[in-house]
Amino acid sequence: MEEARGWLRNAANVAALTGSGISAESGIPTFRGSGGLWRSYRAEDLATPEAFARHPLLVWQWYDWRRTLIAAAQPNPGHLALVELETRVPSFTLITQNVDGLHARAGNSRIVCLHGDIWTLRCTACGKEEQNLQAPLPSLPPKCACGAIQRPGVVWFGEPLPPHAWLAAEKASSQCDLFLVIGTSAVVMPAGGLVYLARQSGARVIEINSEETHLSSLVDCSLRGPAGTILPELLRP
Ligand code: OAD
């Protein structure tokens, strides 16, 4: 921890990649592991265009459940530590795989959202997008003014990432001198690949995770524990 603090103090250009683990302490379940199941479905079976085509109502019930949990949740000390970090480091980019909007609610201003936003609804016919904060939604599946059903504005397995977000993430990861990987299993690509990009580009990498992951032995330092405890400790002067 002491050594990692020193790296952070001396870093001019920091990038962080977050995953669902940073929101776990706000009461939002992660995707994998014991808390990752909804009814008896795995996220991988619900977050796909094929699942939505087959069972739009089932997929929407899952998203509506997540939206309702998120609406009642608050940013936790892990989120708040990243707001503080943004004010301290000359250049800081927050890259997130999360769709919950909690980083923005906590107060970070520069956020690269790789997997979209659960509060955006997109029409499956005309493509029109709208922000909708109602949770639960009054009827499922929600409909566009044109009459077609809407889908969540998130990236599903097998779909490309928004190009501008991916470019910004690649740029930040390849130009930083310190890369933090926080609360993610980093198994979903291409997001997980940013860790390797940062490393190959010469950055030090610090992992913050409550459990050991496939990255733990590859990074410069793996801090084990809840992000809401470890991040504030890491930022202590
Ligand atoms: P995962 O569920 O794969 O991983 C969550 C990680 O958080 C695990 O490594 C946990 O050990 C860790 N964790 C849990 N609680 C923690 C805490 N309090 N503090 C720190 N770490 C904690 O979730 P993601 O890596 O976010 O994509 O999953 C990536 C993507 O897969 C998601 O964005 C989503 C999902 O399917 C799509 O839907 C495309």
PDB file of C-alpha atoms and ligand atoms in Angstrom:
ATOM      1  CA  MET A   1       0.000   0.000   0.000  1.00  0.00           C
ATOM      2  CA  GLU A   2       2.805   2.430   0.918  1.00  0.00           C
ATOM      3  CA  GLU A   3       4.578   1.843  -2.394  1.00  0.00           C
ATOM      4  CA  ALA A   4       1.318   2.165  -4.368  1.00  0.00           C
ATOM      5  CA  ARG A   5       0.601   5.470  -2.604  1.00  0.00           C
ATOM      6  CA  GLY A   6       3.997   6.741  -3.730  1.00  0.00           C
ATOM      7  CA  TRP A   7       3.271   5.803  -7.360  1.00  0.00           C
ATOM      8  CA  LEU A   8      -0.042   7.623  -7.183  1.00  0.00           C
ATOM      9  CA  ARG A   9       1.526  10.736  -5.638  1.00  0.00           C
ATOM     10  CA  ASN A  10       4.095  10.923  -8.438  1.00  0.00           C
ATOM     11  CA  ALA A  11       1.794  10.081 -11.349  1.00  0.00           C
ATOM     12  CA  ALA A  12       0.880  12.898 -13.731  1.00  0.00           C
ATOM     13  CA  ASN A  13      -1.389  10.889 -15.982  1.00  0.00           C
ATOM     14  CA  VAL A  14      -3.707   8.309 -14.431  1.00  0.00           C
ATOM     15  CA  ALA A  15      -6.387   6.116 -16.001  1.00  0.00           C
ATOM     16  CA  ALA A  16      -8.786   3.872 -14.088  1.00  0.00           C
ATOM     17  CA  LEU A  17     -10.920   1.015 -15.390  1.00  0.00           C
ATOM     18  CA  THR A  18     -13.859   0.150 -13.155  1.00  0.00           C
ATOM     19  CA  GLY A  19     -16.300  -2.753 -13.133  1.00  0.00           C
ATOM     20  CA  SER A  20     -19.355  -3.799 -11.202  1.00  0.00           C
ATOM     21  CA  GLY A  21     -17.309  -4.522  -8.048  1.00  0.00           C
ATOM     22  CA  ILE A  22     -17.024  -0.787  -7.338  1.00  0.00           C
ATOM     23  CA  SER A  23     -20.826  -0.568  -7.097  1.00  0.00           C
ATOM     24  CA  ALA A  24     -21.197  -3.749  -5.000  1.00  0.00           C
ATOM     25  CA  GLU A  25     -20.967  -1.758  -1.768  1.00  0.00           C
ATOM     26  CA  SER A  26     -23.842   0.407  -3.017  1.00  0.00           C
ATOM     27  CA  GLY A  27     -25.956  -2.766  -3.056  1.00  0.00           C
ATOM     28  CA  ILE A  28     -25.810  -3.502  -6.790  1.00  0.00           C
ATOM     29  CA  PRO A  29     -24.986  -7.122  -7.597  1.00  0.00           C
ATOM     30  CA  THR A  30     -21.934  -7.938  -9.721  1.00  0.00           C
ATOM     31  CA  PHE A  31     -22.290 -10.083 -12.839  1.00  0.00           C
ATOM     32  CA  ARG A  32     -20.249 -13.147 -11.995  1.00  0.00           C
ATOM     33  CA  GLY A  33     -19.704 -15.090  -8.807  1.00  0.00           C
ATOM     34  CA  SER A  34     -22.248 -16.083  -6.189  1.00  0.00           C
ATOM     35  CA  GLY A  35     -24.206 -12.805  -6.173  1.00  0.00           C
ATOM     36  CA  GLY A  36     -24.356 -12.630  -9.970  1.00  0.00           C
ATOM     37  CA  LEU A  37     -27.474 -14.666 -10.629  1.00  0.00           C
ATOM     38  CA  TRP A  38     -30.946 -13.229 -11.193  1.00  0.00           C
ATOM     39  CA  ARG A  39     -33.695 -15.804 -10.728  1.00  0.00           C
ATOM     40  CA  SER A  40     -31.757 -18.681 -12.280  1.00  0.00           C
ATOM     41  CA  TYR A  41     -30.321 -16.744 -15.208  1.00  0.00           C
ATOM     42  CA  ARG A  42     -26.718 -15.750 -15.786  1.00  0.00           C
ATOM     43  CA  ALA A  43     -25.989 -12.250 -17.082  1.00  0.00           C
ATOM     44  CA  GLU A  44     -24.406 -13.767 -20.184  1.00  0.00           C
ATOM     45  CA  ASP A  45     -27.743 -15.418 -21.018  1.00  0.00           C
ATOM     46  CA  LEU A  46     -29.722 -12.199 -20.707  1.00  0.00           C
ATOM     47  CA  ALA A  47     -27.392  -9.509 -22.021  1.00  0.00           C
ATOM     48  CA  THR A  48     -27.432 -10.575 -25.658  1.00  0.00           C
ATOM     49  CA  PRO A  49     -29.335  -9.455 -28.767  1.00  0.00           C
ATOM     50  CA  GLU A  50     -30.488 -13.076 -29.217  1.00  0.00           C
ATOM     51  CA  ALA A  51     -32.033 -13.225 -25.724  1.00  0.00           C
ATOM     52  CA  PHE A  52     -33.804  -9.925 -26.372  1.00  0.00           C
ATOM     53  CA  ALA A  53     -35.141 -11.137 -29.727  1.00  0.00           C
ATOM     54  CA  ARG A  54     -36.472 -14.323 -28.103  1.00  0.00           C
ATOM     55  CA  HIS A  55     -37.724 -12.983 -24.760  1.00  0.00           C
ATOM     56  CA  PRO A  56     -37.923  -9.169 -24.727  1.00  0.00           C
ATOM     57  CA  LEU A  57     -40.156  -9.213 -21.660  1.00  0.00           C
ATOM     58  CA  LEU A  58     -37.795 -11.429 -19.635  1.00  0.00           C
ATOM     59  CA  VAL A  59     -34.776  -9.299 -20.557  1.00  0.00           C
ATOM     60  CA  TRP A  60     -36.678  -6.139 -19.711  1.00  0.00           C
ATOM     61  CA  GLN A  61     -37.767  -7.574 -16.328  1.00  0.00           C
ATOM     62  CA  TRP A  62     -34.097  -8.080 -15.490  1.00  0.00           C
ATOM     63  CA  TYR A  63     -33.126  -4.543 -16.571  1.00  0.00           C
ATOM     64  CA  ASP A  64     -36.130  -3.065 -14.780  1.00  0.00           C
ATOM     65  CA  TRP A  65     -35.054  -4.895 -11.600  1.00  0.00           C
ATOM     66  CA  ARG A  66     -31.497  -3.531 -11.949  1.00  0.00           C
ATOM     67  CA  ARG A  67     -32.764  -0.010 -12.702  1.00  0.00           C
ATOM     68  CA  THR A  68     -34.937  -0.108  -9.596  1.00  0.00           C
ATOM     69  CA  LEU A  69     -32.018  -1.246  -7.395  1.00  0.00           C
ATOM     70  CA  ILE A  70     -29.722   1.401  -8.872  1.00  0.00           C
ATOM     71  CA  ALA A  71     -32.316   4.176  -8.459  1.00  0.00           C
ATOM     72  CA  ALA A  72     -32.416   3.462  -4.728  1.00  0.00           C
ATOM     73  CA  ALA A  73     -28.616   3.170  -4.408  1.00  0.00           C
ATOM     74  CA  GLN A  74     -26.092   5.850  -3.480  1.00  0.00           C
ATOM     75  CA  PRO A  75     -22.457   6.261  -4.572  1.00  0.00           C
ATOM     76  CA  ASN A  76     -20.148   4.701  -1.969  1.00  0.00           C
ATOM     77  CA  PRO A  77     -16.713   5.743  -0.625  1.00  0.00           C
ATOM     78  CA  GLY A  78     -15.039   3.982  -3.599  1.00  0.00           C
ATOM     79  CA  HIS A  79     -16.888   6.174  -6.095  1.00  0.00           C
ATOM     80  CA  LEU A  80     -16.172   9.270  -3.986  1.00  0.00           C
ATOM     81  CA  ALA A  81     -12.445   8.492  -3.812  1.00  0.00           C
ATOM     82  CA  LEU A  82     -12.318   8.581  -7.628  1.00  0.00           C
ATOM     83  CA  VAL A  83     -13.936  12.039  -7.585  1.00  0.00           C
ATOM     84  CA  GLU A  84     -11.191  13.176  -5.206  1.00  0.00           C
ATOM     85  CA  LEU A  85      -8.557  11.589  -7.462  1.00  0.00           C
ATOM     86  CA  GLU A  86      -9.860  13.561 -10.450  1.00  0.00           C
ATOM     87  CA  THR A  87      -9.224  16.807  -8.562  1.00  0.00           C
ATOM     88  CA  ARG A  88      -5.689  15.785  -7.544  1.00  0.00           C
ATOM     89  CA  VAL A  89      -4.095  14.341 -10.661  1.00  0.00           C
ATOM     90  CA  PRO A  90      -3.152  16.655 -13.563  1.00  0.00           C
ATOM     91  CA  SER A  91      -4.726  14.250 -16.064  1.00  0.00           C
ATOM     92  CA  PHE A  92      -7.241  11.608 -15.040  1.00  0.00           C
ATOM     93  CA  THR A  93      -9.531   9.469 -17.189  1.00  0.00           C
ATOM     94  CA  LEU A  94     -12.184   7.267 -15.666  1.00  0.00           C
ATOM     95  CA  ILE A  95     -13.124   4.372 -17.934  1.00  0.00           C
ATOM     96  CA  THR A  96     -16.065   2.303 -16.760  1.00  0.00           C
ATOM     97  CA  GLN A  97     -17.794  -0.859 -17.860  1.00  0.00           C
ATOM     98  CA  ASN A  98     -20.682   0.044 -15.562  1.00  0.00           C
ATOM     99  CA  VAL A  99     -23.990   1.268 -16.903  1.00  0.00           C
ATOM    100  CA  ASP A 100     -25.386   2.377 -13.536  1.00  0.00           C
ATOM    101  CA  GLY A 101     -24.437   6.076 -13.733  1.00  0.00           C
ATOM    102  CA  LEU A 102     -23.067   6.076 -10.169  1.00  0.00           C
ATOM    103  CA  HIS A 103     -19.706   7.615 -11.157  1.00  0.00           C
ATOM    104  CA  ALA A 104     -21.541  10.593 -12.662  1.00  0.00           C
ATOM    105  CA  ARG A 105     -23.828  10.852  -9.637  1.00  0.00           C
ATOM    106  CA  ALA A 106     -20.750  10.806  -7.371  1.00  0.00           C
ATOM    107  CA  GLY A 107     -19.349  13.781  -9.308  1.00  0.00           C
ATOM    108  CA  ASN A 108     -16.684  12.615 -11.764  1.00  0.00           C
ATOM    109  CA  SER A 109     -16.782  14.796 -14.832  1.00  0.00           C
ATOM    110  CA  ARG A 110     -14.707  12.922 -17.413  1.00  0.00           C
ATOM    111  CA  ILE A 111     -16.163   9.426 -17.725  1.00  0.00           C
ATOM    112  CA  VAL A 112     -15.744   7.066 -20.647  1.00  0.00           C
ATOM    113  CA  CYS A 113     -18.726   4.686 -20.620  1.00  0.00           C
ATOM    114  CA  LEU A 114     -17.702   1.602 -22.576  1.00  0.00           C
ATOM    115  CA  HIS A 115     -20.929  -0.361 -22.168  1.00  0.00           C
ATOM    116  CA  GLY A 116     -23.555   2.373 -22.497  1.00  0.00           C
ATOM    117  CA  ASP A 117     -26.092   3.631 -19.995  1.00  0.00           C
ATOM    118  CA  ILE A 118     -28.993   1.787 -18.385  1.00  0.00           C
ATOM    119  CA  TRP A 119     -31.023   5.028 -18.226  1.00  0.00           C
ATOM    120  CA  THR A 120     -31.060   5.408 -22.015  1.00  0.00           C
ATOM    121  CA  LEU A 121     -33.814   3.673 -23.975  1.00  0.00           C
ATOM    122  CA  ARG A 122     -33.348   3.114 -27.703  1.00  0.00           C
ATOM    123  CA  CYS A 123     -36.083   2.329 -30.222  1.00  0.00           C
ATOM    124  CA  THR A 124     -35.566  -0.998 -31.985  1.00  0.00           C
ATOM    125  CA  ALA A 125     -37.205   0.400 -35.156  1.00  0.00           C
ATOM    126  CA  CYS A 126     -36.371   4.091 -35.614  1.00  0.00           C
ATOM    127  CA  GLY A 127     -33.257   4.151 -33.375  1.00  0.00           C
ATOM    128  CA  LYS A 128     -34.428   7.236 -31.436  1.00  0.00           C
ATOM    129  CA  GLU A 129     -32.877   7.470 -27.974  1.00  0.00           C
ATOM    130  CA  GLU A 130     -34.386   8.956 -24.831  1.00  0.00           C
ATOM    131  CA  GLN A 131     -33.316   9.367 -21.228  1.00  0.00           C
ATOM    132  CA  ASN A 132     -35.781   7.711 -18.880  1.00  0.00           C
ATOM    133  CA  LEU A 133     -35.242   7.675 -15.112  1.00  0.00           C
ATOM    134  CA  GLN A 134     -38.512   5.934 -14.174  1.00  0.00           C
ATOM    135  CA  ALA A 135     -37.914   2.846 -12.068  1.00  0.00           C
ATOM    136  CA  PRO A 136     -39.781   0.601 -12.180  1.00  0.00           C
ATOM    137  CA  LEU A 137     -41.054   1.390 -15.668  1.00  0.00           C
ATOM    138  CA  PRO A 138     -44.872   1.650 -15.831  1.00  0.00           C
ATOM    139  CA  SER A 139     -45.159  -1.062 -18.493  1.00  0.00           C
ATOM    140  CA  LEU A 140     -42.819  -3.580 -20.044  1.00  0.00           C
ATOM    141  CA  PRO A 141     -41.454  -3.653 -22.633  1.00  0.00           C
ATOM    142  CA  PRO A 142     -41.396   0.149 -22.989  1.00  0.00           C
ATOM    143  CA  LYS A 143     -42.466   1.598 -26.342  1.00  0.00           C
ATOM    144  CA  CYS A 144     -41.232   4.435 -28.519  1.00  0.00           C
ATOM    145  CA  ALA A 145     -43.615   7.144 -29.796  1.00  0.00           C
ATOM    146  CA  CYS A 146     -43.420   5.364 -33.189  1.00  0.00           C
ATOM    147  CA  GLY A 147     -45.032   2.259 -31.630  1.00  0.00           C
ATOM    148  CA  ALA A 148     -42.042  -0.122 -31.714  1.00  0.00           C
ATOM    149  CA  ILE A 149     -40.486  -1.530 -28.555  1.00  0.00           C
ATOM    150  CA  GLN A 150     -37.429   0.069 -27.009  1.00  0.00           C
ATOM    151  CA  ARG A 151     -34.295  -1.668 -25.772  1.00  0.00           C
ATOM    152  CA  PRO A 152     -31.884  -0.676 -23.018  1.00  0.00           C
ATOM    153  CA  GLY A 153     -29.130   1.641 -24.294  1.00  0.00           C
ATOM    154  CA  VAL A 154     -26.389  -0.728 -23.206  1.00  0.00           C
ATOM    155  CA  VAL A 155     -23.854  -2.813 -25.098  1.00  0.00           C
ATOM    156  CA  TRP A 156     -24.709  -6.497 -25.254  1.00  0.00           C
ATOM    157  CA  PHE A 157     -22.401  -9.447 -25.816  1.00  0.00           C
ATOM    158  CA  GLY A 158     -21.511  -9.647 -29.489  1.00  0.00           C
ATOM    159  CA  GLU A 159     -22.175  -5.935 -30.093  1.00  0.00           C
ATOM    160  CA  PRO A 160     -19.463  -3.370 -30.844  1.00  0.00           C
ATOM    161  CA  LEU A 161     -18.531  -0.749 -28.263  1.00  0.00           C
ATOM    162  CA  PRO A 162     -19.378   2.892 -29.067  1.00  0.00           C
ATOM    163  CA  PRO A 163     -16.398   3.871 -31.275  1.00  0.00           C
ATOM    164  CA  HIS A 164     -15.749   7.273 -29.639  1.00  0.00           C
ATOM    165  CA  ALA A 165     -15.691   5.678 -26.159  1.00  0.00           C
ATOM    166  CA  TRP A 166     -13.325   2.933 -27.271  1.00  0.00           C
ATOM    167  CA  LEU A 167     -10.949   5.422 -28.913  1.00  0.00           C
ATOM    168  CA  ALA A 168     -10.900   7.560 -25.767  1.00  0.00           C
ATOM    169  CA  ALA A 169     -10.266   4.476 -23.599  1.00  0.00           C
ATOM    170  CA  GLU A 170      -7.416   3.273 -25.804  1.00  0.00           C
ATOM    171  CA  LYS A 171      -5.841   6.717 -25.834  1.00  0.00           C
ATOM    172  CA  ALA A 172      -6.023   7.128 -22.060  1.00  0.00           C
ATOM    173  CA  SER A 173      -4.727   3.602 -21.407  1.00  0.00           C
ATOM    174  CA  SER A 174      -1.776   3.937 -23.747  1.00  0.00           C
ATOM    175  CA  GLN A 175      -0.771   7.405 -22.529  1.00  0.00           C
ATOM    176  CA  CYS A 176      -1.077   7.051 -18.752  1.00  0.00           C
ATOM    177  CA  ASP A 177       1.794   6.395 -16.379  1.00  0.00           C
ATOM    178  CA  LEU A 178      -0.420   4.702 -13.787  1.00  0.00           C
ATOM    179  CA  PHE A 179      -3.419   2.461 -14.519  1.00  0.00           C
ATOM    180  CA  LEU A 180      -5.878   1.386 -11.825  1.00  0.00           C
ATOM    181  CA  VAL A 181      -8.090  -1.643 -12.433  1.00  0.00           C
ATOM    182  CA  ILE A 182     -10.878  -1.644  -9.892  1.00  0.00           C
ATOM    183  CA  GLY A 183     -13.641  -4.126  -9.076  1.00  0.00           C
ATOM    184  CA  THR A 184     -13.620  -5.999 -12.353  1.00  0.00           C
ATOM    185  CA  SER A 185     -12.926  -9.597 -13.302  1.00  0.00           C
ATOM    186  CA  ALA A 186     -11.528  -8.093 -16.564  1.00  0.00           C
ATOM    187  CA  VAL A 187     -12.660 -11.171 -18.483  1.00  0.00           C
ATOM    188  CA  VAL A 188     -14.971  -9.300 -20.858  1.00  0.00           C
ATOM    189  CA  MET A 189     -13.203  -8.107 -23.985  1.00  0.00           C
ATOM    190  CA  PRO A 190     -12.241  -5.708 -25.328  1.00  0.00           C
ATOM    191  CA  ALA A 191     -12.469  -3.759 -22.028  1.00  0.00           C
ATOM    192  CA  GLY A 192     -10.235  -6.221 -20.149  1.00  0.00           C
ATOM    193  CA  GLY A 193      -7.566  -5.810 -22.825  1.00  0.00           C
ATOM    194  CA  LEU A 194      -6.990  -2.186 -21.762  1.00  0.00           C
ATOM    195  CA  VAL A 195      -4.971  -3.487 -18.806  1.00  0.00           C
ATOM    196  CA  TYR A 196      -2.517  -5.141 -21.205  1.00  0.00           C
ATOM    197  CA  LEU A 197      -2.413  -2.072 -23.422  1.00  0.00           C
ATOM    198  CA  ALA A 198      -1.513   0.117 -20.438  1.00  0.00           C
ATOM    199  CA  ARG A 199       1.179  -2.306 -19.344  1.00  0.00           C
ATOM    200  CA  GLN A 200       2.687  -2.628 -22.802  1.00  0.00           C
ATOM    201  CA  SER A 201       2.746   1.152 -23.060  1.00  0.00           C
ATOM    202  CA  GLY A 202       4.865   1.345 -19.903  1.00  0.00           C
ATOM    203  CA  ALA A 203       2.311   2.206 -17.207  1.00  0.00           C
ATOM    204  CA  ARG A 204       2.417   0.753 -13.725  1.00  0.00           C
ATOM    205  CA  VAL A 205      -0.766  -1.196 -12.968  1.00  0.00           C
ATOM    206  CA  ILE A 206      -2.485  -1.422  -9.581  1.00  0.00           C
ATOM    207  CA  GLU A 207      -5.398  -3.811  -9.122  1.00  0.00           C
ATOM    208  CA  ILE A 208      -8.021  -3.236  -6.445  1.00  0.00           C
ATOM    209  CA  ASN A 209     -10.305  -6.201  -5.963  1.00  0.00           C
ATOM    210  CA  SER A 210     -11.883  -8.055  -3.055  1.00  0.00           C
ATOM    211  CA  GLU A 211     -10.737 -11.350  -4.604  1.00  0.00           C
ATOM    212  CA  GLU A 212      -7.787 -12.700  -6.525  1.00  0.00           C
ATOM    213  CA  THR A 213      -8.260 -12.521 -10.322  1.00  0.00           C
ATOM    214  CA  HIS A 214      -6.343 -13.705 -13.375  1.00  0.00           C
ATOM    215  CA  LEU A 215      -4.647 -10.278 -13.349  1.00  0.00           C
ATOM    216  CA  SER A 216      -3.451 -10.398  -9.756  1.00  0.00           C
ATOM    217  CA  SER A 217      -0.143 -12.073 -10.547  1.00  0.00           C
ATOM    218  CA  LEU A 218       0.496  -9.939 -13.661  1.00  0.00           C
ATOM    219  CA  VAL A 219       0.074  -6.449 -12.238  1.00  0.00           C
ATOM    220  CA  ASP A 220       2.657  -4.408 -10.318  1.00  0.00           C
ATOM    221  CA  CYS A 221       0.555  -4.409  -7.178  1.00  0.00           C
ATOM    222  CA  SER A 222      -2.697  -6.113  -6.222  1.00  0.00           C
ATOM    223  CA  LEU A 223      -4.518  -4.595  -3.272  1.00  0.00           C
ATOM    224  CA  ARG A 224      -7.031  -7.057  -1.903  1.00  0.00           C
ATOM    225  CA  GLY A 225     -10.195  -5.763  -0.235  1.00  0.00           C
ATOM    226  CA  PRO A 226     -13.384  -3.806  -0.875  1.00  0.00           C
ATOM    227  CA  ALA A 227     -12.885  -0.806  -3.149  1.00  0.00           C
ATOM    228  CA  GLY A 228     -14.779   1.392  -0.682  1.00  0.00           C
ATOM    229  CA  THR A 229     -12.049   0.782   1.894  1.00  0.00           C
ATOM    230  CA  ILE A 230      -8.943   0.370  -0.274  1.00  0.00           C
ATOM    231  CA  LEU A 231      -9.408   3.424  -2.526  1.00  0.00           C
ATOM    232  CA  PRO A 232      -9.750   5.948   0.329  1.00  0.00           C
ATOM    233  CA  GLU A 233      -6.666   4.344   1.941  1.00  0.00           C
ATOM    234  CA  LEU A 234      -4.734   4.595  -1.307  1.00  0.00           C
ATOM    235  CA  LEU A 235      -5.541   8.304  -1.521  1.00  0.00           C
ATOM    236  CA  ARG A 236      -4.474   9.075   2.045  1.00  0.00           C
ATOM    237  CA  PRO A 237      -1.514  11.474   1.911  1.00  0.00           C
TER     238      PRO A 237
HETATM  239  P1  OAD B   1     -17.810  -9.249 -12.762  1.00  0.00           P
HETATM  240  O1  OAD B   1     -19.011  -9.726 -12.011  1.00  0.00           O
HETATM  241  O2  OAD B   1     -17.254 -10.125 -13.824  1.00  0.00           O
HETATM  242  O3  OAD B   1     -16.638  -8.958 -11.744  1.00  0.00           O
HETATM  243  C1  OAD B   1     -16.818  -8.208 -10.572  1.00  0.00           C
HETATM  244  C2  OAD B   1     -15.492  -8.122  -9.861  1.00  0.00           C
HETATM  245  O4  OAD B   1     -15.631  -7.288  -8.737  1.00  0.00           O
HETATM  246  C3  OAD B   1     -14.974  -9.490  -9.330  1.00  0.00           C
HETATM  247  O5  OAD B   1     -13.609  -9.648  -9.699  1.00  0.00           O
HETATM  248  C4  OAD B   1     -15.122  -9.352  -7.810  1.00  0.00           C
HETATM  249  O6  OAD B   1     -14.111 -10.058  -7.104  1.00  0.00           O
HETATM  250  C5  OAD B   1     -14.976  -7.859  -7.629  1.00  0.00           C
HETATM  251  N1  OAD B   1     -15.632  -7.283  -6.434  1.00  0.00           N
HETATM  252  C6  OAD B   1     -16.810  -7.620  -5.868  1.00  0.00           C
HETATM  253  N2  OAD B   1     -17.094  -6.809  -4.840  1.00  0.00           N
HETATM  254  C7  OAD B   1     -16.060  -5.936  -4.729  1.00  0.00           C
HETATM  255  C8  OAD B   1     -15.763  -4.837  -3.873  1.00  0.00           C
HETATM  256  N3  OAD B   1     -16.580  -4.464  -2.898  1.00  0.00           N
HETATM  257  N4  OAD B   1     -14.608  -4.170  -4.075  1.00  0.00           N
HETATM  258  C9  OAD B   1     -13.751  -4.527  -5.058  1.00  0.00           C
HETATM  259  N5  OAD B   1     -13.972  -5.547  -5.896  1.00  0.00           N
HETATM  260  C10 OAD B   1     -15.117  -6.239  -5.752  1.00  0.00           C
HETATM  261  O7  OAD B   1     -18.194  -7.796 -13.321  1.00  0.00           O
HETATM  262  P2  OAD B   1     -17.459  -6.904 -14.406  1.00  0.00           P
HETATM  263  O8  OAD B   1     -15.990  -7.171 -14.429  1.00  0.00           O
HETATM  264  O9  OAD B   1     -17.903  -5.521 -14.200  1.00  0.00           O
HETATM  265  O10 OAD B   1     -20.968  -6.326 -19.657  1.00  0.00           O
HETATM  266  O11 OAD B   1     -18.103  -7.461 -15.733  1.00  0.00           O
HETATM  267  C11 OAD B   1     -17.762  -6.881 -16.948  1.00  0.00           C
HETATM  268  C12 OAD B   1     -18.929  -6.873 -17.879  1.00  0.00           C
HETATM  269  O12 OAD B   1     -19.567  -8.152 -17.930  1.00  0.00           O
HETATM  270  C13 OAD B   1     -20.071  -5.958 -17.489  1.00  0.00           C
HETATM  271  O13 OAD B   1     -19.845  -4.622 -17.866  1.00  0.00           O
HETATM  272  C14 OAD B   1     -21.212  -6.541 -18.246  1.00  0.00           C
HETATM  273  C15 OAD B   1     -21.006  -7.951 -17.833  1.00  0.00           C
HETATM  274  O14 OAD B   1     -21.688  -8.889 -18.497  1.00  0.00           O
HETATM  275  C16 OAD B   1     -21.970  -6.366 -20.541  1.00  0.00           C
HETATM  276  O15 OAD B   1     -23.126  -6.478 -20.214  1.00  0.00           O
HETATM  277  C17 OAD B   1     -21.508  -6.225 -21.951  1.00  0.00           C
END
